[in-house]
Every structure is written in structure tokens, then in C-alpha cells.
Amino acid sequence: MFSGATIALSLLSLLLLSPVTLSDKCNPQDKKVLLQIKKDFNNPYLLSSWDPKTGCCGWYSIKCDEKTARVISLDISDSPTFTNFTGHIPPSVGDLPYLQSLTFHKLPYLTGPIQPAIAKLKNLKYLYIEYTNVSGPIPPFLAELKNLQNLHLSTNNLSGPIPSVLSQLPKLESLHLDRNKLTGPIPESFGSFKKPGPDLILSHNQLSGPIPASLGQLDPDRIDLSRNKLEGDASVFFGSRKKTQILDLSRNLLSFDFSNVDFPKQSLIWLDINHNKIYGKLPVALTKVENLQQFNVSYNRLCGEVPHGGTARLQDRFDKYVYLHNKCLCGSPLPKCK
């Protein structure tokens, strides 16, 4: 005869030997929504693993919470192998209430606007819509996603102005809007981002107007405003107490006196201001920048001697091409000053 304790121990051993894995689990409502998303995309081969007979937590591009088995990540990224992924972002994506990360990446046949239903995803932390043909404006409703940390909308066909209400995202750490067709100014409200402010990548657009003075209050790791039509004074980005590592203002219409700007000694590793209308001298403070790796001031209106000495070693660490096409710069590695 087996005792009750022995039988219980045997049952427990069987359970331990054949555990239910996370991939076998799936919240029924989440599964229903995912199958609707697949249908809305015309059942592409990329989503062939989304089999209604299996648990959705084991499907390609899906990640579930280990405890609740609710879907927390949807990452649909194409590759050259798959070319039949077409359509618009379906409204059904808004029906995954626990979603924290949503990605559509390298989908050249994904078209249409950014889906308004995304505004329902109140737990969303990461929104990546990149390398697609999504078009239309950047919708102001994105400011309703108060948990957003990364908002990356790079390399699409987005147009129109940047919504000023994006500055109301209290947790934003990274804002990438580069390589679109955005127009108009950088919003003055961006100076009110919670300090130090998000990495601000707005390059390769058609932005115009002056640099808002309010942006001087920000101090993110990266600022890239290159290849736009921005004008005026960008000296607000400089200062000895700044912690910015990468500052790229190249290929704009900026015009200000470079002579007296100051630089962080340790953090700055990339400074590019080429193809602008910046005038004055190269500041001696540049020689004290310890970790400068990328540097370019060509095609401006700078004058005077390239400053020597210091840890930056401007005269021998960088070749003449980073200084060319200025009004009257001189001194090694350029010709001697007269």
C-alpha cells in the first residue's frame, strides 16, 4: 500500500519532470488579437509561426511576461528574404494592453499613417517605427503615452511639423526623428523636457528657423541636427559644464561667433559644425578637450590660427581637411599664418 504522502510526492515529481513552459502559455485575448494582426497583414510568411494551435508566447517576434504570460513585446522586423509584408499598421495593435515595446523595422511595404490606436497602449515604453514607408504627420497623440522612454521614428516618409506636445513625455530618454521629410522649426517647448533631456536626433530633414534658446537647458548625450536648414545661434549647446558626448550641427545655415564658446573637457568626443556660416576664431578652450575623436569645422567663415598645445592636439591629430574652406584659418596643419 502506498501512503498518501508517497502518492503526493510522486505526483509532484511528475509535474517537475514535465513543466509547462512559457511558450505553451498564452492569454486567450492576446492570442485573439495577434491572430487578428496576422489577418490584417494578409497572413504573411514572416508570421507563419503564429499557429492558432500553439501558445502565442512561443511565436516569432512575441515576448510575454514570465509570470502573467501577457504579451509585452511585439517586434515585426523584415529581412531581404521576405518581400510580401504589405499593408498599414492595423488598429488591432492597440488591443494589447500590457504591451511595453512595439517595433516595425525594415518593412519597405508598410505604408499609411501612424495608427491612432497606438494611443491606447498606456504601458508602452519603446516605440520603434523605422525603415518603413509610413507617411503622414507625427501625430500629437503620441504625447499621451506617458511611459515612453524611446520614441524612434527614423527613416520613414513622415512629413509636416514636429508636434510641440512631445515635450510632455516625462520619461523620454531618446527621440529619433531623423531621415524623414519634416518641416518647420524645432519646437521651443523642447527646452522643457525633464533634464537632462532625451538624445535629440533630428538630422536629414527639412527643418528651418532659429535654434530655440530654450534648448540650452538640455544636456543629453547626443544632439544631431545635421542636414537641415536651421539658422541663427547654436552656441546654447556649448559650455564647460555640459555632458554632451556627440554634437553634430553640420550642413545647416547656422551663423554665430565661435570665438568664446566653451567645451566640456571630458565628455565631448564628437564635434561637427561643417558647412555653416559660423565665424570668429577657433577657441583656445578646444585644446583642453581630452577625448575628442571626430572633429570638423570646414566650410565656415572662421579666421585666425589653429590653436596649438593642450590635450586635444588639434594641430597633429586632425588633418587639414577638417579646417578647409574657411575665411582665413591658418597654422599647422594648414599653411603658416602671414
Coordinates of C-alpha atoms in Angstrom, one line a residue:
M1 CA 0.0 0.0 0.0
F2 CA 1.2 3.5 -0.8
S3 CA 0.7 6.2 1.7
G4 CA -1.0 9.5 0.8
A5 CA 2.4 11.2 1.3
T6 CA 4.0 8.9 -1.2
I7 CA 1.4 9.4 -3.8
A8 CA 1.6 13.2 -3.4
L9 CA 5.3 13.1 -3.7
S10 CA 5.0 11.0 -6.9
L11 CA 2.6 13.5 -8.5
L12 CA 4.9 16.4 -7.6
S13 CA 7.8 14.6 -9.2
L14 CA 5.8 14.1 -12.4
L15 CA 4.9 17.8 -12.5
L16 CA 8.6 18.8 -12.0
L17 CA 9.6 16.4 -14.8
S18 CA 7.1 17.8 -17.3
P19 CA 6.8 21.6 -16.6
V20 CA 4.6 23.8 -18.6
T21 CA 6.9 26.2 -20.4
L22 CA 6.2 29.9 -21.1
S23 CA 5.9 29.2 -24.8
D24 CA 2.9 26.9 -24.1
K25 CA 1.1 29.6 -22.3
C26 CA -0.9 32.4 -23.9
N27 CA -3.6 34.7 -22.7
P28 CA -6.6 34.0 -24.8
Q29 CA -7.5 37.6 -25.5
D30 CA -3.9 38.4 -26.5
K31 CA -3.8 35.4 -28.8
K32 CA -7.0 36.5 -30.5
V33 CA -5.6 40.0 -31.0
L34 CA -2.4 38.6 -32.5
L35 CA -4.2 36.4 -34.9
Q36 CA -6.3 39.5 -36.0
I37 CA -3.0 41.4 -36.6
K38 CA -1.8 38.5 -38.7
K39 CA -5.0 38.5 -40.7
D40 CA -4.8 42.3 -41.1
F41 CA -1.4 41.9 -42.7
N42 CA -2.8 39.3 -45.1
N43 CA -1.2 36.3 -43.3
P44 CA 2.4 37.0 -44.4
Y45 CA 5.0 34.2 -44.4
L46 CA 7.0 36.2 -41.8
L47 CA 4.3 35.4 -39.3
S48 CA 3.9 31.7 -40.3
S49 CA 4.8 30.6 -36.8
W50 CA 1.7 32.3 -35.5
D51 CA -0.3 29.0 -35.4
P52 CA -3.6 29.1 -33.5
K53 CA -2.9 25.6 -32.2
T54 CA 0.2 26.7 -30.3
G55 CA 0.8 29.1 -27.4
C56 CA 1.4 32.7 -28.6
C57 CA 4.3 33.2 -26.2
G58 CA 6.4 30.9 -28.4
W59 CA 5.6 32.7 -31.6
Y60 CA 8.2 34.6 -33.7
S61 CA 8.6 38.3 -32.7
I62 CA 6.5 37.9 -29.5
K63 CA 7.7 38.2 -25.9
C64 CA 5.5 37.5 -22.9
D65 CA 5.8 38.3 -19.2
E66 CA 7.2 35.3 -17.4
K67 CA 4.6 35.5 -14.6
T68 CA 1.4 36.6 -16.3
A69 CA 2.0 35.3 -19.8
R70 CA 0.6 38.6 -21.2
V71 CA 2.2 39.9 -24.4
I72 CA 4.7 42.7 -23.5
S73 CA 6.7 42.9 -26.8
L74 CA 5.8 42.8 -30.5
D75 CA 8.7 43.1 -32.8
I76 CA 8.0 42.7 -36.5
S77 CA 11.2 43.1 -38.4
D78 CA 11.6 42.1 -42.0
S79 CA 14.7 40.8 -43.9
P80 CA 15.6 40.7 -47.6
T81 CA 14.2 37.1 -47.6
F82 CA 10.7 38.3 -47.1
T83 CA 9.2 40.8 -49.5
N84 CA 5.5 40.2 -49.1
F85 CA 4.9 42.1 -45.9
T86 CA 2.5 44.8 -47.0
G87 CA -0.3 47.0 -45.6
H88 CA -0.9 49.6 -43.0
I89 CA -0.3 49.3 -39.2
P90 CA -3.5 47.6 -38.1
P91 CA -5.7 49.2 -35.4
S92 CA -5.7 45.8 -33.6
V93 CA -2.2 46.6 -32.3
G94 CA -3.9 48.9 -29.8
D95 CA -5.7 45.9 -28.2
L96 CA -2.6 44.5 -26.4
P97 CA -3.0 46.4 -23.1
Y98 CA 0.2 45.1 -21.5
L99 CA 2.5 45.9 -24.4
Q100 CA 5.7 47.7 -23.4
S101 CA 7.6 47.5 -26.7
L102 CA 6.3 47.9 -30.2
T103 CA 8.6 47.6 -33.3
F104 CA 8.1 47.8 -37.0
H105 CA 11.5 47.7 -38.6
K106 CA 12.8 47.4 -42.2
L107 CA 9.4 46.9 -43.7
P108 CA 9.5 48.9 -47.0
Y109 CA 6.0 48.0 -48.0
L110 CA 4.5 49.1 -44.7
T111 CA 2.5 52.3 -45.6
G112 CA -0.1 54.6 -44.3
P113 CA -0.2 56.8 -41.2
I114 CA 0.9 56.0 -37.6
Q115 CA -2.1 54.2 -36.3
P116 CA -4.2 56.2 -33.8
A117 CA -5.0 53.0 -31.8
I118 CA -1.4 53.1 -30.6
A119 CA -2.5 55.8 -28.2
K120 CA -4.3 53.1 -26.2
L121 CA -1.1 51.4 -25.2
K122 CA -0.6 53.2 -21.9
N123 CA 2.2 50.8 -20.7
L124 CA 4.3 51.4 -23.9
K125 CA 7.9 52.2 -23.1
Y126 CA 9.6 51.7 -26.5
L127 CA 8.1 52.6 -29.9
Y128 CA 10.2 51.9 -32.9
I129 CA 8.8 52.5 -36.4
E130 CA 11.9 52.7 -38.6
Y131 CA 12.9 52.0 -42.2
T132 CA 9.3 51.8 -43.5
N133 CA 7.2 53.8 -45.8
V134 CA 4.9 55.0 -43.1
S135 CA 3.8 58.6 -44.0
G136 CA 1.7 61.5 -42.8
P137 CA 2.4 63.7 -39.8
I138 CA 3.9 62.7 -36.5
P139 CA 0.7 62.5 -34.5
P140 CA 0.3 64.6 -31.3
F141 CA -1.5 61.7 -29.6
L142 CA 1.9 60.1 -29.0
A143 CA 2.2 62.6 -26.1
E144 CA -0.4 60.6 -24.3
L145 CA 2.0 57.7 -23.9
K146 CA 3.4 58.9 -20.6
N147 CA 5.6 55.9 -20.1
L148 CA 7.5 56.2 -23.3
Q149 CA 11.3 56.1 -22.9
N150 CA 12.4 55.7 -26.5
L151 CA 10.5 57.2 -29.5
H152 CA 12.3 56.2 -32.7
L153 CA 10.6 57.1 -36.0
S154 CA 13.7 57.2 -38.2
T155 CA 13.9 56.7 -42.0
N156 CA 10.2 56.9 -43.0
N157 CA 8.2 59.3 -45.1
L158 CA 6.8 61.3 -42.3
S159 CA 6.2 65.0 -43.1
G160 CA 4.9 68.2 -41.5
P161 CA 6.0 69.8 -38.3
I162 CA 7.3 68.2 -35.1
P163 CA 4.5 68.3 -32.5
S164 CA 5.4 70.6 -29.6
V165 CA 3.4 68.4 -27.2
L166 CA 6.1 65.7 -27.4
S167 CA 7.9 67.7 -24.7
Q168 CA 5.1 66.5 -22.3
L169 CA 6.6 63.0 -22.3
P170 CA 8.1 62.9 -18.8
K171 CA 10.2 59.8 -19.1
L172 CA 11.6 60.2 -22.7
E173 CA 15.3 59.4 -23.0
S174 CA 15.7 59.1 -26.7
L175 CA 13.9 60.9 -29.6
H176 CA 14.9 59.9 -33.1
L177 CA 13.0 61.6 -35.9
D178 CA 15.8 61.6 -38.5
R179 CA 15.7 60.8 -42.2
N180 CA 12.1 61.9 -42.9
K181 CA 10.6 65.0 -44.6
L182 CA 9.8 67.0 -41.5
T183 CA 9.5 70.8 -41.9
G184 CA 9.1 73.8 -39.7
P185 CA 11.1 74.8 -36.6
I186 CA 12.3 72.8 -33.6
P187 CA 9.6 73.4 -31.0
E188 CA 10.5 76.0 -28.3
S189 CA 8.8 73.6 -25.9
F190 CA 11.6 71.1 -26.2
G191 CA 13.5 73.1 -23.7
S192 CA 11.1 71.9 -21.1
F193 CA 11.9 68.2 -21.4
K194 CA 12.8 66.8 -18.0
K195 CA 16.6 67.3 -17.5
P196 CA 19.0 66.2 -18.9
G197 CA 16.6 65.8 -21.8
P198 CA 16.4 63.0 -24.4
D199 CA 19.0 62.2 -27.0
L200 CA 17.8 64.5 -29.8
I201 CA 18.3 63.1 -33.3
L202 CA 16.6 65.3 -35.9
S203 CA 19.1 65.0 -38.8
H204 CA 18.3 64.6 -42.6
N205 CA 15.0 66.6 -42.6
Q206 CA 13.9 70.0 -43.9
L207 CA 13.7 71.7 -40.6
S208 CA 14.1 75.5 -40.6
G209 CA 14.1 78.6 -38.4
P210 CA 16.4 79.5 -35.5
I211 CA 17.6 77.2 -32.8
P212 CA 15.3 77.8 -29.7
A213 CA 17.3 79.4 -26.9
S214 CA 15.4 77.0 -24.5
L215 CA 17.4 74.1 -25.8
G216 CA 20.4 75.4 -23.9
Q217 CA 18.7 74.0 -20.8
L218 CA 19.1 70.4 -22.1
D219 CA 22.2 68.3 -21.7
P220 CA 21.7 64.9 -23.4
D221 CA 24.4 62.5 -24.5
R222 CA 23.7 63.1 -28.2
I223 CA 22.4 66.0 -30.3
D224 CA 22.3 65.6 -34.1
L225 CA 20.6 68.4 -36.0
S226 CA 22.7 67.9 -39.2
R227 CA 21.5 68.3 -42.8
N228 CA 18.6 70.7 -42.2
K229 CA 18.0 74.4 -42.9
L230 CA 18.4 75.6 -39.4
E231 CA 19.6 79.2 -38.8
G232 CA 21.0 81.5 -36.2
D233 CA 22.8 81.0 -33.0
A234 CA 23.6 77.4 -31.8
S235 CA 26.0 78.5 -29.1
V236 CA 23.4 77.4 -26.5
F237 CA 24.7 73.8 -27.0
F238 CA 28.2 74.6 -25.7
G239 CA 29.5 75.1 -22.2
S240 CA 32.2 73.8 -19.9
R241 CA 29.6 72.1 -17.6
K242 CA 27.8 70.3 -20.4
K243 CA 28.0 66.5 -20.6
T244 CA 27.1 66.0 -24.2
Q245 CA 29.2 63.5 -26.0
I246 CA 28.2 63.9 -29.6
L247 CA 27.2 67.2 -31.1
D248 CA 26.6 67.4 -34.9
L249 CA 25.3 70.7 -36.3
S250 CA 26.7 70.2 -39.8
R251 CA 25.2 71.3 -43.1
N252 CA 22.8 73.9 -41.9
L253 CA 22.7 77.7 -42.1
L254 CA 23.9 78.5 -38.6
S255 CA 25.7 81.8 -38.0
F256 CA 27.3 82.8 -34.7
D257 CA 30.6 83.8 -33.2
F258 CA 32.6 80.7 -32.3
S259 CA 35.4 82.6 -30.6
N260 CA 34.2 82.5 -27.0
V261 CA 32.2 79.2 -26.8
D262 CA 33.4 76.7 -24.1
F263 CA 33.5 73.0 -24.1
P264 CA 33.2 70.1 -21.6
K265 CA 36.8 68.8 -21.1
Q266 CA 36.0 65.1 -20.7
S267 CA 32.6 64.2 -22.2
L268 CA 32.8 65.6 -25.7
I269 CA 34.0 63.0 -28.3
W270 CA 32.4 64.3 -31.5
L271 CA 32.0 67.8 -32.7
D272 CA 31.0 68.5 -36.3
I273 CA 29.9 72.0 -37.4
N274 CA 31.0 71.8 -41.1
H275 CA 29.0 73.6 -43.9
N276 CA 27.5 76.5 -41.9
K277 CA 28.2 80.3 -41.7
I278 CA 30.0 80.2 -38.3
Y279 CA 32.5 83.0 -37.9
G280 CA 35.2 84.1 -35.4
K281 CA 38.2 82.2 -34.2
L282 CA 38.8 78.6 -33.0
P283 CA 38.6 78.9 -29.2
V284 CA 41.7 78.0 -27.2
A285 CA 39.3 76.0 -25.0
L286 CA 39.2 73.4 -27.8
T287 CA 42.8 72.4 -26.9
K288 CA 41.6 71.2 -23.4
V289 CA 39.1 68.7 -24.7
E290 CA 40.6 65.4 -23.7
N291 CA 38.7 62.8 -25.7
L292 CA 37.9 64.4 -29.0
Q293 CA 37.8 61.8 -31.7
Q294 CA 35.7 63.3 -34.5
F295 CA 36.2 67.0 -35.4
N296 CA 35.2 69.1 -38.4
V297 CA 34.9 72.8 -38.8
S298 CA 35.3 73.0 -42.6
Y299 CA 33.2 75.2 -44.9
N300 CA 32.6 78.1 -42.5
R301 CA 33.8 81.7 -42.1
L302 CA 36.4 81.1 -39.4
C303 CA 39.7 83.1 -39.1
G304 CA 42.9 83.1 -37.2
E305 CA 45.5 80.4 -36.2
V306 CA 44.6 76.8 -35.3
P307 CA 45.3 76.7 -31.6
H308 CA 48.2 74.5 -30.5
G309 CA 49.0 72.6 -27.4
G310 CA 46.7 71.0 -24.9
T311 CA 45.4 67.5 -24.7
A312 CA 43.3 67.8 -27.9
R313 CA 46.5 68.3 -30.1
L314 CA 44.4 69.9 -32.9
Q315 CA 47.5 70.6 -35.0
D316 CA 48.6 67.0 -35.4
R317 CA 45.6 64.7 -34.5
F318 CA 43.4 66.0 -37.4
D319 CA 44.4 66.6 -41.0
K320 CA 43.9 69.8 -43.0
Y321 CA 40.6 68.7 -44.4
V322 CA 38.7 69.3 -41.2
Y323 CA 39.7 73.0 -41.5
L324 CA 39.5 73.7 -45.2
H325 CA 37.2 76.3 -46.9
N326 CA 37.2 78.9 -44.2
K327 CA 37.7 82.6 -44.5
C328 CA 41.2 82.8 -43.2
L329 CA 42.2 79.9 -40.9
C330 CA 46.0 79.3 -40.8
G331 CA 48.7 77.4 -39.0
S332 CA 49.5 73.7 -38.8
P333 CA 48.2 71.6 -40.4
L334 CA 47.2 74.5 -42.7
P335 CA 49.8 76.9 -44.3
K336 CA 51.6 79.2 -41.9
C337 CA 49.9 82.4 -40.8
K338 CA 51.3 85.5 -42.6

